[in-house]
């Protein structure tokens, strides 16, 4: 999938659920729950041993755009793309991982926490970055300040985003989307509480549409 279509879809949805996967067999129910809630993208983090299998399972459901998160090395990037992940997300900016993604034309959203890192992302040819950890870095005001000097960059604040502060973030013009684990926490996935996940997704989508 080309970079522009992935990021177009993410910025249309405005909310990317971040998931720490357990059993790959739970992915089908999870993806359906997110679809029912109005969401079409998901970031599955490589923070569990089952993550690559979970990505494979999730990508079987055709219309969901599945990305891999917490990508820390080229090897992890290769494994995620091998499992058919359509985009990569990192918590920080690693030039080796970003370079690999650029060479292989895989959409990547590296994490940034400073203006210098954001400028590095731009000079690497990127237009979409994750601000992490957003809330701890000062929240929506920090995103606003970075966006004011780098308006060409779309920012995805992640870390501490919930329904309570979602509107603050989505009000910032340079915010392309937000990411977070609050919609589909690991416990709810493990216990099959998919209706709760759908409800949280619906509530987030309703707020995002009111912006
Ligand atoms: C991530 O994986 O991107 C973050 O850990 C998500 O942060 P949150 O759990 O505060 O939403």
PDB file of C-alpha atoms and ligand atoms in Angstrom:
ATOM      1  CA  UNK A   1       0.000   0.000   0.000  1.00  0.00           C
ATOM      2  CA  UNK A   2       1.492   3.332  -0.960  1.00  0.00           C
ATOM      3  CA  UNK A   3       2.362   5.830   1.720  1.00  0.00           C
ATOM      4  CA  UNK A   4      -0.219   8.433   0.742  1.00  0.00           C
ATOM      5  CA  UNK A   5      -3.168   5.995   0.846  1.00  0.00           C
ATOM      6  CA  UNK A   6      -2.221   4.698   4.304  1.00  0.00           C
ATOM      7  CA  UNK A   7      -1.872   8.157   5.801  1.00  0.00           C
ATOM      8  CA  UNK A   8      -4.968   9.419   3.966  1.00  0.00           C
ATOM      9  CA  UNK A   9      -6.953   6.645   5.584  1.00  0.00           C
ATOM     10  CA  UNK A  10      -5.452   7.309   9.018  1.00  0.00           C
ATOM     11  CA  UNK A  11      -6.224  11.015   8.789  1.00  0.00           C
ATOM     12  CA  UNK A  12      -9.764  10.225   7.638  1.00  0.00           C
ATOM     13  CA  UNK A  13     -10.350   7.956  10.636  1.00  0.00           C
ATOM     14  CA  UNK A  14      -8.514  10.335  13.017  1.00  0.00           C
ATOM     15  CA  UNK A  15      -8.200   7.634  15.688  1.00  0.00           C
ATOM     16  CA  UNK A  16      -5.780   4.714  15.653  1.00  0.00           C
ATOM     17  CA  UNK A  17      -6.399   2.104  18.330  1.00  0.00           C
ATOM     18  CA  UNK A  18      -3.083   0.820  19.696  1.00  0.00           C
ATOM     19  CA  UNK A  19      -3.214  -2.796  20.784  1.00  0.00           C
ATOM     20  CA  UNK A  20      -0.961  -5.077  22.819  1.00  0.00           C
ATOM     21  CA  UNK A  21      -2.003  -8.433  21.395  1.00  0.00           C
ATOM     22  CA  UNK A  22      -2.538 -11.656  23.290  1.00  0.00           C
ATOM     23  CA  UNK A  23      -3.845 -14.679  21.440  1.00  0.00           C
ATOM     24  CA  UNK A  24      -3.903 -14.283  17.629  1.00  0.00           C
ATOM     25  CA  UNK A  25      -7.317 -16.023  17.704  1.00  0.00           C
ATOM     26  CA  UNK A  26      -8.739 -12.924  19.405  1.00  0.00           C
ATOM     27  CA  UNK A  27      -7.940 -10.703  16.433  1.00  0.00           C
ATOM     28  CA  UNK A  28     -11.032 -11.592  14.429  1.00  0.00           C
ATOM     29  CA  UNK A  29     -13.380 -10.478  17.207  1.00  0.00           C
ATOM     30  CA  UNK A  30     -11.285  -7.395  17.871  1.00  0.00           C
ATOM     31  CA  UNK A  31     -11.228  -6.255  14.254  1.00  0.00           C
ATOM     32  CA  UNK A  32     -14.987  -6.777  13.921  1.00  0.00           C
ATOM     33  CA  UNK A  33     -15.541  -4.804  17.121  1.00  0.00           C
ATOM     34  CA  UNK A  34     -13.484  -1.896  15.774  1.00  0.00           C
ATOM     35  CA  UNK A  35     -15.278  -1.977  12.415  1.00  0.00           C
ATOM     36  CA  UNK A  36     -18.628  -1.907  14.211  1.00  0.00           C
ATOM     37  CA  UNK A  37     -17.362   1.105  16.131  1.00  0.00           C
ATOM     38  CA  UNK A  38     -16.461   2.916  12.897  1.00  0.00           C
ATOM     39  CA  UNK A  39     -12.688   2.487  12.868  1.00  0.00           C
ATOM     40  CA  UNK A  40     -10.658   1.087   9.975  1.00  0.00           C
ATOM     41  CA  UNK A  41      -7.032   1.210  11.101  1.00  0.00           C
ATOM     42  CA  UNK A  42      -5.173  -0.522  13.928  1.00  0.00           C
ATOM     43  CA  UNK A  43      -1.631  -0.478  15.300  1.00  0.00           C
ATOM     44  CA  UNK A  44      -0.615  -3.849  16.736  1.00  0.00           C
ATOM     45  CA  UNK A  45       2.464  -3.392  18.892  1.00  0.00           C
ATOM     46  CA  UNK A  46       5.379  -5.800  18.823  1.00  0.00           C
ATOM     47  CA  UNK A  47       5.319  -5.908  22.599  1.00  0.00           C
ATOM     48  CA  UNK A  48       4.223  -9.497  22.994  1.00  0.00           C
ATOM     49  CA  UNK A  49       5.583 -12.777  21.707  1.00  0.00           C
ATOM     50  CA  UNK A  50       2.424 -13.374  19.719  1.00  0.00           C
ATOM     51  CA  UNK A  51       2.506 -10.006  17.948  1.00  0.00           C
ATOM     52  CA  UNK A  52       3.664 -11.167  14.507  1.00  0.00           C
ATOM     53  CA  UNK A  53       1.071 -13.972  14.458  1.00  0.00           C
ATOM     54  CA  UNK A  54      -1.545 -11.478  15.636  1.00  0.00           C
ATOM     55  CA  UNK A  55      -0.648  -9.123  12.769  1.00  0.00           C
ATOM     56  CA  UNK A  56      -0.976 -12.016  10.304  1.00  0.00           C
ATOM     57  CA  UNK A  57      -4.364 -12.939  11.750  1.00  0.00           C
ATOM     58  CA  UNK A  58      -5.592  -9.331  11.707  1.00  0.00           C
ATOM     59  CA  UNK A  59      -4.587  -8.789   8.081  1.00  0.00           C
ATOM     60  CA  UNK A  60      -6.886 -11.663   7.027  1.00  0.00           C
ATOM     61  CA  UNK A  61      -9.750  -9.214   7.491  1.00  0.00           C
ATOM     62  CA  UNK A  62      -9.427  -7.375   4.251  1.00  0.00           C
ATOM     63  CA  UNK A  63     -10.699  -3.900   4.908  1.00  0.00           C
ATOM     64  CA  UNK A  64      -8.804  -3.151   8.107  1.00  0.00           C
ATOM     65  CA  UNK A  65      -5.493  -1.329   7.612  1.00  0.00           C
ATOM     66  CA  UNK A  66      -3.156  -3.111   9.991  1.00  0.00           C
ATOM     67  CA  UNK A  67       0.113  -1.528  11.094  1.00  0.00           C
ATOM     68  CA  UNK A  68       2.879  -2.717  13.402  1.00  0.00           C
ATOM     69  CA  UNK A  69       3.845  -0.604  16.416  1.00  0.00           C
ATOM     70  CA  UNK A  70       6.864  -0.418  18.711  1.00  0.00           C
ATOM     71  CA  UNK A  71       9.127  -1.258  15.778  1.00  0.00           C
ATOM     72  CA  UNK A  72      12.647  -0.887  17.180  1.00  0.00           C
ATOM     73  CA  UNK A  73      14.847  -2.614  14.596  1.00  0.00           C
ATOM     74  CA  UNK A  74      15.132  -3.434  10.910  1.00  0.00           C
ATOM     75  CA  UNK A  75      14.584  -7.103  11.717  1.00  0.00           C
ATOM     76  CA  UNK A  76      11.275  -6.308  13.418  1.00  0.00           C
ATOM     77  CA  UNK A  77      10.287  -4.111  10.466  1.00  0.00           C
ATOM     78  CA  UNK A  78      11.036  -6.977   8.062  1.00  0.00           C
ATOM     79  CA  UNK A  79       9.041  -9.444  10.171  1.00  0.00           C
ATOM     80  CA  UNK A  80       6.080  -7.079  10.427  1.00  0.00           C
ATOM     81  CA  UNK A  81       6.000  -6.441   6.672  1.00  0.00           C
ATOM     82  CA  UNK A  82       6.386 -10.212   6.134  1.00  0.00           C
ATOM     83  CA  UNK A  83       3.210 -10.599   8.205  1.00  0.00           C
ATOM     84  CA  UNK A  84       1.542  -8.072   5.823  1.00  0.00           C
ATOM     85  CA  UNK A  85       1.604  -5.008   8.086  1.00  0.00           C
ATOM     86  CA  UNK A  86       0.789  -1.982   5.899  1.00  0.00           C
ATOM     87  CA  UNK A  87       2.574   0.636   7.999  1.00  0.00           C
ATOM     88  CA  UNK A  88       5.149   0.852  10.792  1.00  0.00           C
ATOM     89  CA  UNK A  89       5.167   2.937  13.955  1.00  0.00           C
ATOM     90  CA  UNK A  90       8.136   3.517  16.279  1.00  0.00           C
ATOM     91  CA  UNK A  91       8.181   5.180  19.679  1.00  0.00           C
ATOM     92  CA  UNK A  92      11.311   7.118  18.674  1.00  0.00           C
ATOM     93  CA  UNK A  93      13.325   8.181  15.644  1.00  0.00           C
ATOM     94  CA  UNK A  94      15.858   5.537  14.568  1.00  0.00           C
ATOM     95  CA  UNK A  95      17.553   6.592  11.290  1.00  0.00           C
ATOM     96  CA  UNK A  96      18.323   2.943  10.397  1.00  0.00           C
ATOM     97  CA  UNK A  97      14.696   1.842  10.708  1.00  0.00           C
ATOM     98  CA  UNK A  98      13.418   4.969   8.943  1.00  0.00           C
ATOM     99  CA  UNK A  99      15.999   4.464   6.160  1.00  0.00           C
ATOM    100  CA  UNK A 100      14.961   0.832   5.697  1.00  0.00           C
ATOM    101  CA  UNK A 101      11.310   1.809   5.463  1.00  0.00           C
ATOM    102  CA  UNK A 102      12.038   4.588   2.963  1.00  0.00           C
ATOM    103  CA  UNK A 103      14.184   2.288   0.768  1.00  0.00           C
ATOM    104  CA  UNK A 104      11.478  -0.368   0.806  1.00  0.00           C
ATOM    105  CA  UNK A 105       8.632   2.117   0.330  1.00  0.00           C
ATOM    106  CA  UNK A 106       6.918   1.039   3.544  1.00  0.00           C
ATOM    107  CA  UNK A 107       4.947   3.847   5.217  1.00  0.00           C
ATOM    108  CA  UNK A 108       6.520   4.667   8.594  1.00  0.00           C
ATOM    109  CA  UNK A 109       5.550   6.959  11.443  1.00  0.00           C
ATOM    110  CA  UNK A 110       8.535   7.410  13.742  1.00  0.00           C
ATOM    111  CA  UNK A 111       8.149   8.874  17.203  1.00  0.00           C
ATOM    112  CA  UNK A 112       9.397  12.376  17.888  1.00  0.00           C
ATOM    113  CA  UNK A 113       9.567  14.269  21.180  1.00  0.00           C
ATOM    114  CA  UNK A 114      11.370  17.463  20.131  1.00  0.00           C
ATOM    115  CA  UNK A 115      11.333  19.978  17.280  1.00  0.00           C
ATOM    116  CA  UNK A 116      14.809  18.784  16.258  1.00  0.00           C
ATOM    117  CA  UNK A 117      13.543  15.223  15.836  1.00  0.00           C
ATOM    118  CA  UNK A 118      10.560  16.539  13.895  1.00  0.00           C
ATOM    119  CA  UNK A 119      12.952  18.426  11.584  1.00  0.00           C
ATOM    120  CA  UNK A 120      14.959  15.245  11.144  1.00  0.00           C
ATOM    121  CA  UNK A 121      11.803  13.434  10.103  1.00  0.00           C
ATOM    122  CA  UNK A 122      11.070  16.129   7.518  1.00  0.00           C
ATOM    123  CA  UNK A 123      14.610  15.981   6.123  1.00  0.00           C
ATOM    124  CA  UNK A 124      14.190  12.179   5.850  1.00  0.00           C
ATOM    125  CA  UNK A 125      11.255  12.795   3.527  1.00  0.00           C
ATOM    126  CA  UNK A 126       8.484  12.065   6.053  1.00  0.00           C
ATOM    127  CA  UNK A 127       5.243  13.975   6.459  1.00  0.00           C
ATOM    128  CA  UNK A 128       3.566  12.064   9.288  1.00  0.00           C
ATOM    129  CA  UNK A 129       5.067  11.502  12.760  1.00  0.00           C
ATOM    130  CA  UNK A 130       3.941  10.252  16.136  1.00  0.00           C
ATOM    131  CA  UNK A 131       4.448  12.584  19.106  1.00  0.00           C
ATOM    132  CA  UNK A 132       5.249  10.296  22.022  1.00  0.00           C
ATOM    133  CA  UNK A 133       4.553  10.398  24.936  1.00  0.00           C
ATOM    134  CA  UNK A 134       2.173  13.226  24.089  1.00  0.00           C
ATOM    135  CA  UNK A 135       0.459  13.892  27.391  1.00  0.00           C
ATOM    136  CA  UNK A 136       3.694  13.733  29.391  1.00  0.00           C
ATOM    137  CA  UNK A 137       5.337  16.121  26.902  1.00  0.00           C
ATOM    138  CA  UNK A 138       2.739  18.798  27.573  1.00  0.00           C
ATOM    139  CA  UNK A 139      -0.315  17.590  25.690  1.00  0.00           C
ATOM    140  CA  UNK A 140      -2.218  19.545  23.062  1.00  0.00           C
ATOM    141  CA  UNK A 141      -0.316  22.792  23.776  1.00  0.00           C
ATOM    142  CA  UNK A 142       2.966  21.110  22.847  1.00  0.00           C
ATOM    143  CA  UNK A 143       1.471  19.730  19.635  1.00  0.00           C
ATOM    144  CA  UNK A 144       0.117  23.187  18.808  1.00  0.00           C
ATOM    145  CA  UNK A 145       3.558  24.769  19.336  1.00  0.00           C
ATOM    146  CA  UNK A 146       5.372  22.212  17.156  1.00  0.00           C
ATOM    147  CA  UNK A 147       2.685  22.463  14.478  1.00  0.00           C
ATOM    148  CA  UNK A 148       2.960  26.252  14.411  1.00  0.00           C
ATOM    149  CA  UNK A 149       6.587  26.118  13.232  1.00  0.00           C
ATOM    150  CA  UNK A 150       6.310  22.939  11.114  1.00  0.00           C
ATOM    151  CA  UNK A 151       2.866  23.184   9.513  1.00  0.00           C
ATOM    152  CA  UNK A 152       3.787  20.747   6.718  1.00  0.00           C
ATOM    153  CA  UNK A 153       4.080  17.915   9.230  1.00  0.00           C
ATOM    154  CA  UNK A 154       1.044  15.887  10.307  1.00  0.00           C
ATOM    155  CA  UNK A 155       1.328  14.769  13.926  1.00  0.00           C
ATOM    156  CA  UNK A 156      -0.225  11.748  15.656  1.00  0.00           C
ATOM    157  CA  UNK A 157      -0.113  12.370  19.420  1.00  0.00           C
ATOM    158  CA  UNK A 158       0.044   9.106  21.359  1.00  0.00           C
ATOM    159  CA  UNK A 159       0.615   8.371  25.036  1.00  0.00           C
ATOM    160  CA  UNK A 160      -1.996   9.386  27.585  1.00  0.00           C
ATOM    161  CA  UNK A 161      -4.713  10.141  25.023  1.00  0.00           C
ATOM    162  CA  UNK A 162      -8.230   9.248  26.242  1.00  0.00           C
ATOM    163  CA  UNK A 163     -11.804  10.280  25.518  1.00  0.00           C
ATOM    164  CA  UNK A 164     -11.333  13.136  28.017  1.00  0.00           C
ATOM    165  CA  UNK A 165      -8.555  14.939  26.146  1.00  0.00           C
ATOM    166  CA  UNK A 166      -9.332  13.695  22.612  1.00  0.00           C
ATOM    167  CA  UNK A 167     -11.080  16.930  21.592  1.00  0.00           C
ATOM    168  CA  UNK A 168      -8.121  19.056  22.753  1.00  0.00           C
ATOM    169  CA  UNK A 169      -5.785  17.113  20.479  1.00  0.00           C
ATOM    170  CA  UNK A 170      -8.122  16.933  17.493  1.00  0.00           C
ATOM    171  CA  UNK A 171      -8.640  20.699  17.658  1.00  0.00           C
ATOM    172  CA  UNK A 172      -4.997  21.301  16.711  1.00  0.00           C
ATOM    173  CA  UNK A 173      -4.854  21.845  12.925  1.00  0.00           C
ATOM    174  CA  UNK A 174      -1.669  19.819  12.384  1.00  0.00           C
ATOM    175  CA  UNK A 175      -2.991  16.763  14.225  1.00  0.00           C
ATOM    176  CA  UNK A 176      -3.618  14.115  11.572  1.00  0.00           C
ATOM    177  CA  UNK A 177      -4.859  11.507  14.043  1.00  0.00           C
ATOM    178  CA  UNK A 178      -4.373  10.360  17.614  1.00  0.00           C
ATOM    179  CA  UNK A 179      -3.305   6.943  18.826  1.00  0.00           C
ATOM    180  CA  UNK A 180      -3.957   5.161  22.086  1.00  0.00           C
ATOM    181  CA  UNK A 181      -4.659   1.976  23.965  1.00  0.00           C
ATOM    182  CA  UNK A 182      -7.775   3.261  25.717  1.00  0.00           C
ATOM    183  CA  UNK A 183     -10.189   1.940  23.080  1.00  0.00           C
ATOM    184  CA  UNK A 184      -9.040  -1.684  23.170  1.00  0.00           C
ATOM    185  CA  UNK A 185      -7.160  -2.445  26.391  1.00  0.00           C
ATOM    186  CA  UNK A 186      -5.413  -5.830  26.578  1.00  0.00           C
ATOM    187  CA  UNK A 187      -7.762  -7.080  29.342  1.00  0.00           C
ATOM    188  CA  UNK A 188     -10.869  -6.467  27.269  1.00  0.00           C
ATOM    189  CA  UNK A 189      -9.331  -8.233  24.279  1.00  0.00           C
ATOM    190  CA  UNK A 190      -8.238 -11.200  26.413  1.00  0.00           C
ATOM    191  CA  UNK A 191     -11.672 -11.503  28.038  1.00  0.00           C
ATOM    192  CA  UNK A 192     -13.564 -11.134  24.767  1.00  0.00           C
ATOM    193  CA  UNK A 193     -15.273  -7.927  25.914  1.00  0.00           C
ATOM    194  CA  UNK A 194     -15.667  -6.789  22.330  1.00  0.00           C
ATOM    195  CA  UNK A 195     -18.932  -4.897  22.894  1.00  0.00           C
ATOM    196  CA  UNK A 196     -17.088  -2.565  25.280  1.00  0.00           C
ATOM    197  CA  UNK A 197     -14.435  -1.966  22.630  1.00  0.00           C
ATOM    198  CA  UNK A 198     -17.120  -1.122  20.070  1.00  0.00           C
ATOM    199  CA  UNK A 199     -18.749   1.315  22.510  1.00  0.00           C
ATOM    200  CA  UNK A 200     -15.445   3.105  23.158  1.00  0.00           C
ATOM    201  CA  UNK A 201     -14.709   3.278  19.447  1.00  0.00           C
ATOM    202  CA  UNK A 202     -18.178   4.724  18.763  1.00  0.00           C
ATOM    203  CA  UNK A 203     -17.760   7.336  21.495  1.00  0.00           C
ATOM    204  CA  UNK A 204     -14.372   8.385  20.089  1.00  0.00           C
ATOM    205  CA  UNK A 205     -15.667   8.543  16.513  1.00  0.00           C
ATOM    206  CA  UNK A 206     -18.677  10.633  17.630  1.00  0.00           C
ATOM    207  CA  UNK A 207     -16.360  13.133  19.335  1.00  0.00           C
ATOM    208  CA  UNK A 208     -14.009  13.249  16.365  1.00  0.00           C
ATOM    209  CA  UNK A 209     -16.908  13.999  14.002  1.00  0.00           C
ATOM    210  CA  UNK A 210     -17.985  16.887  16.209  1.00  0.00           C
ATOM    211  CA  UNK A 211     -14.648  18.619  15.522  1.00  0.00           C
TER     212      UNK A 211
HETATM  213  C1  LIG B   1       1.987   3.261  22.379  1.00  0.00           C
HETATM  214  O1  LIG B   1       2.190   2.075  22.359  1.00  0.00           O
HETATM  215  O2  LIG B   1       2.006   3.971  21.377  1.00  0.00           O
HETATM  216  C2  LIG B   1       1.669   3.903  23.685  1.00  0.00           C
HETATM  217  O3  LIG B   1       2.121   3.103  24.726  1.00  0.00           O
HETATM  218  C3  LIG B   1       0.212   4.138  23.855  1.00  0.00           C
HETATM  219  O4  LIG B   1       0.062   4.924  24.980  1.00  0.00           O
HETATM  220  P1  LIG B   1      -1.259   4.824  25.884  1.00  0.00           P
HETATM  221  O5  LIG B   1      -1.247   3.443  26.476  1.00  0.00           O
HETATM  222  O6  LIG B   1      -1.082   5.899  26.935  1.00  0.00           O
HETATM  223  O7  LIG B   1      -2.438   5.057  25.003  1.00  0.00           O
END
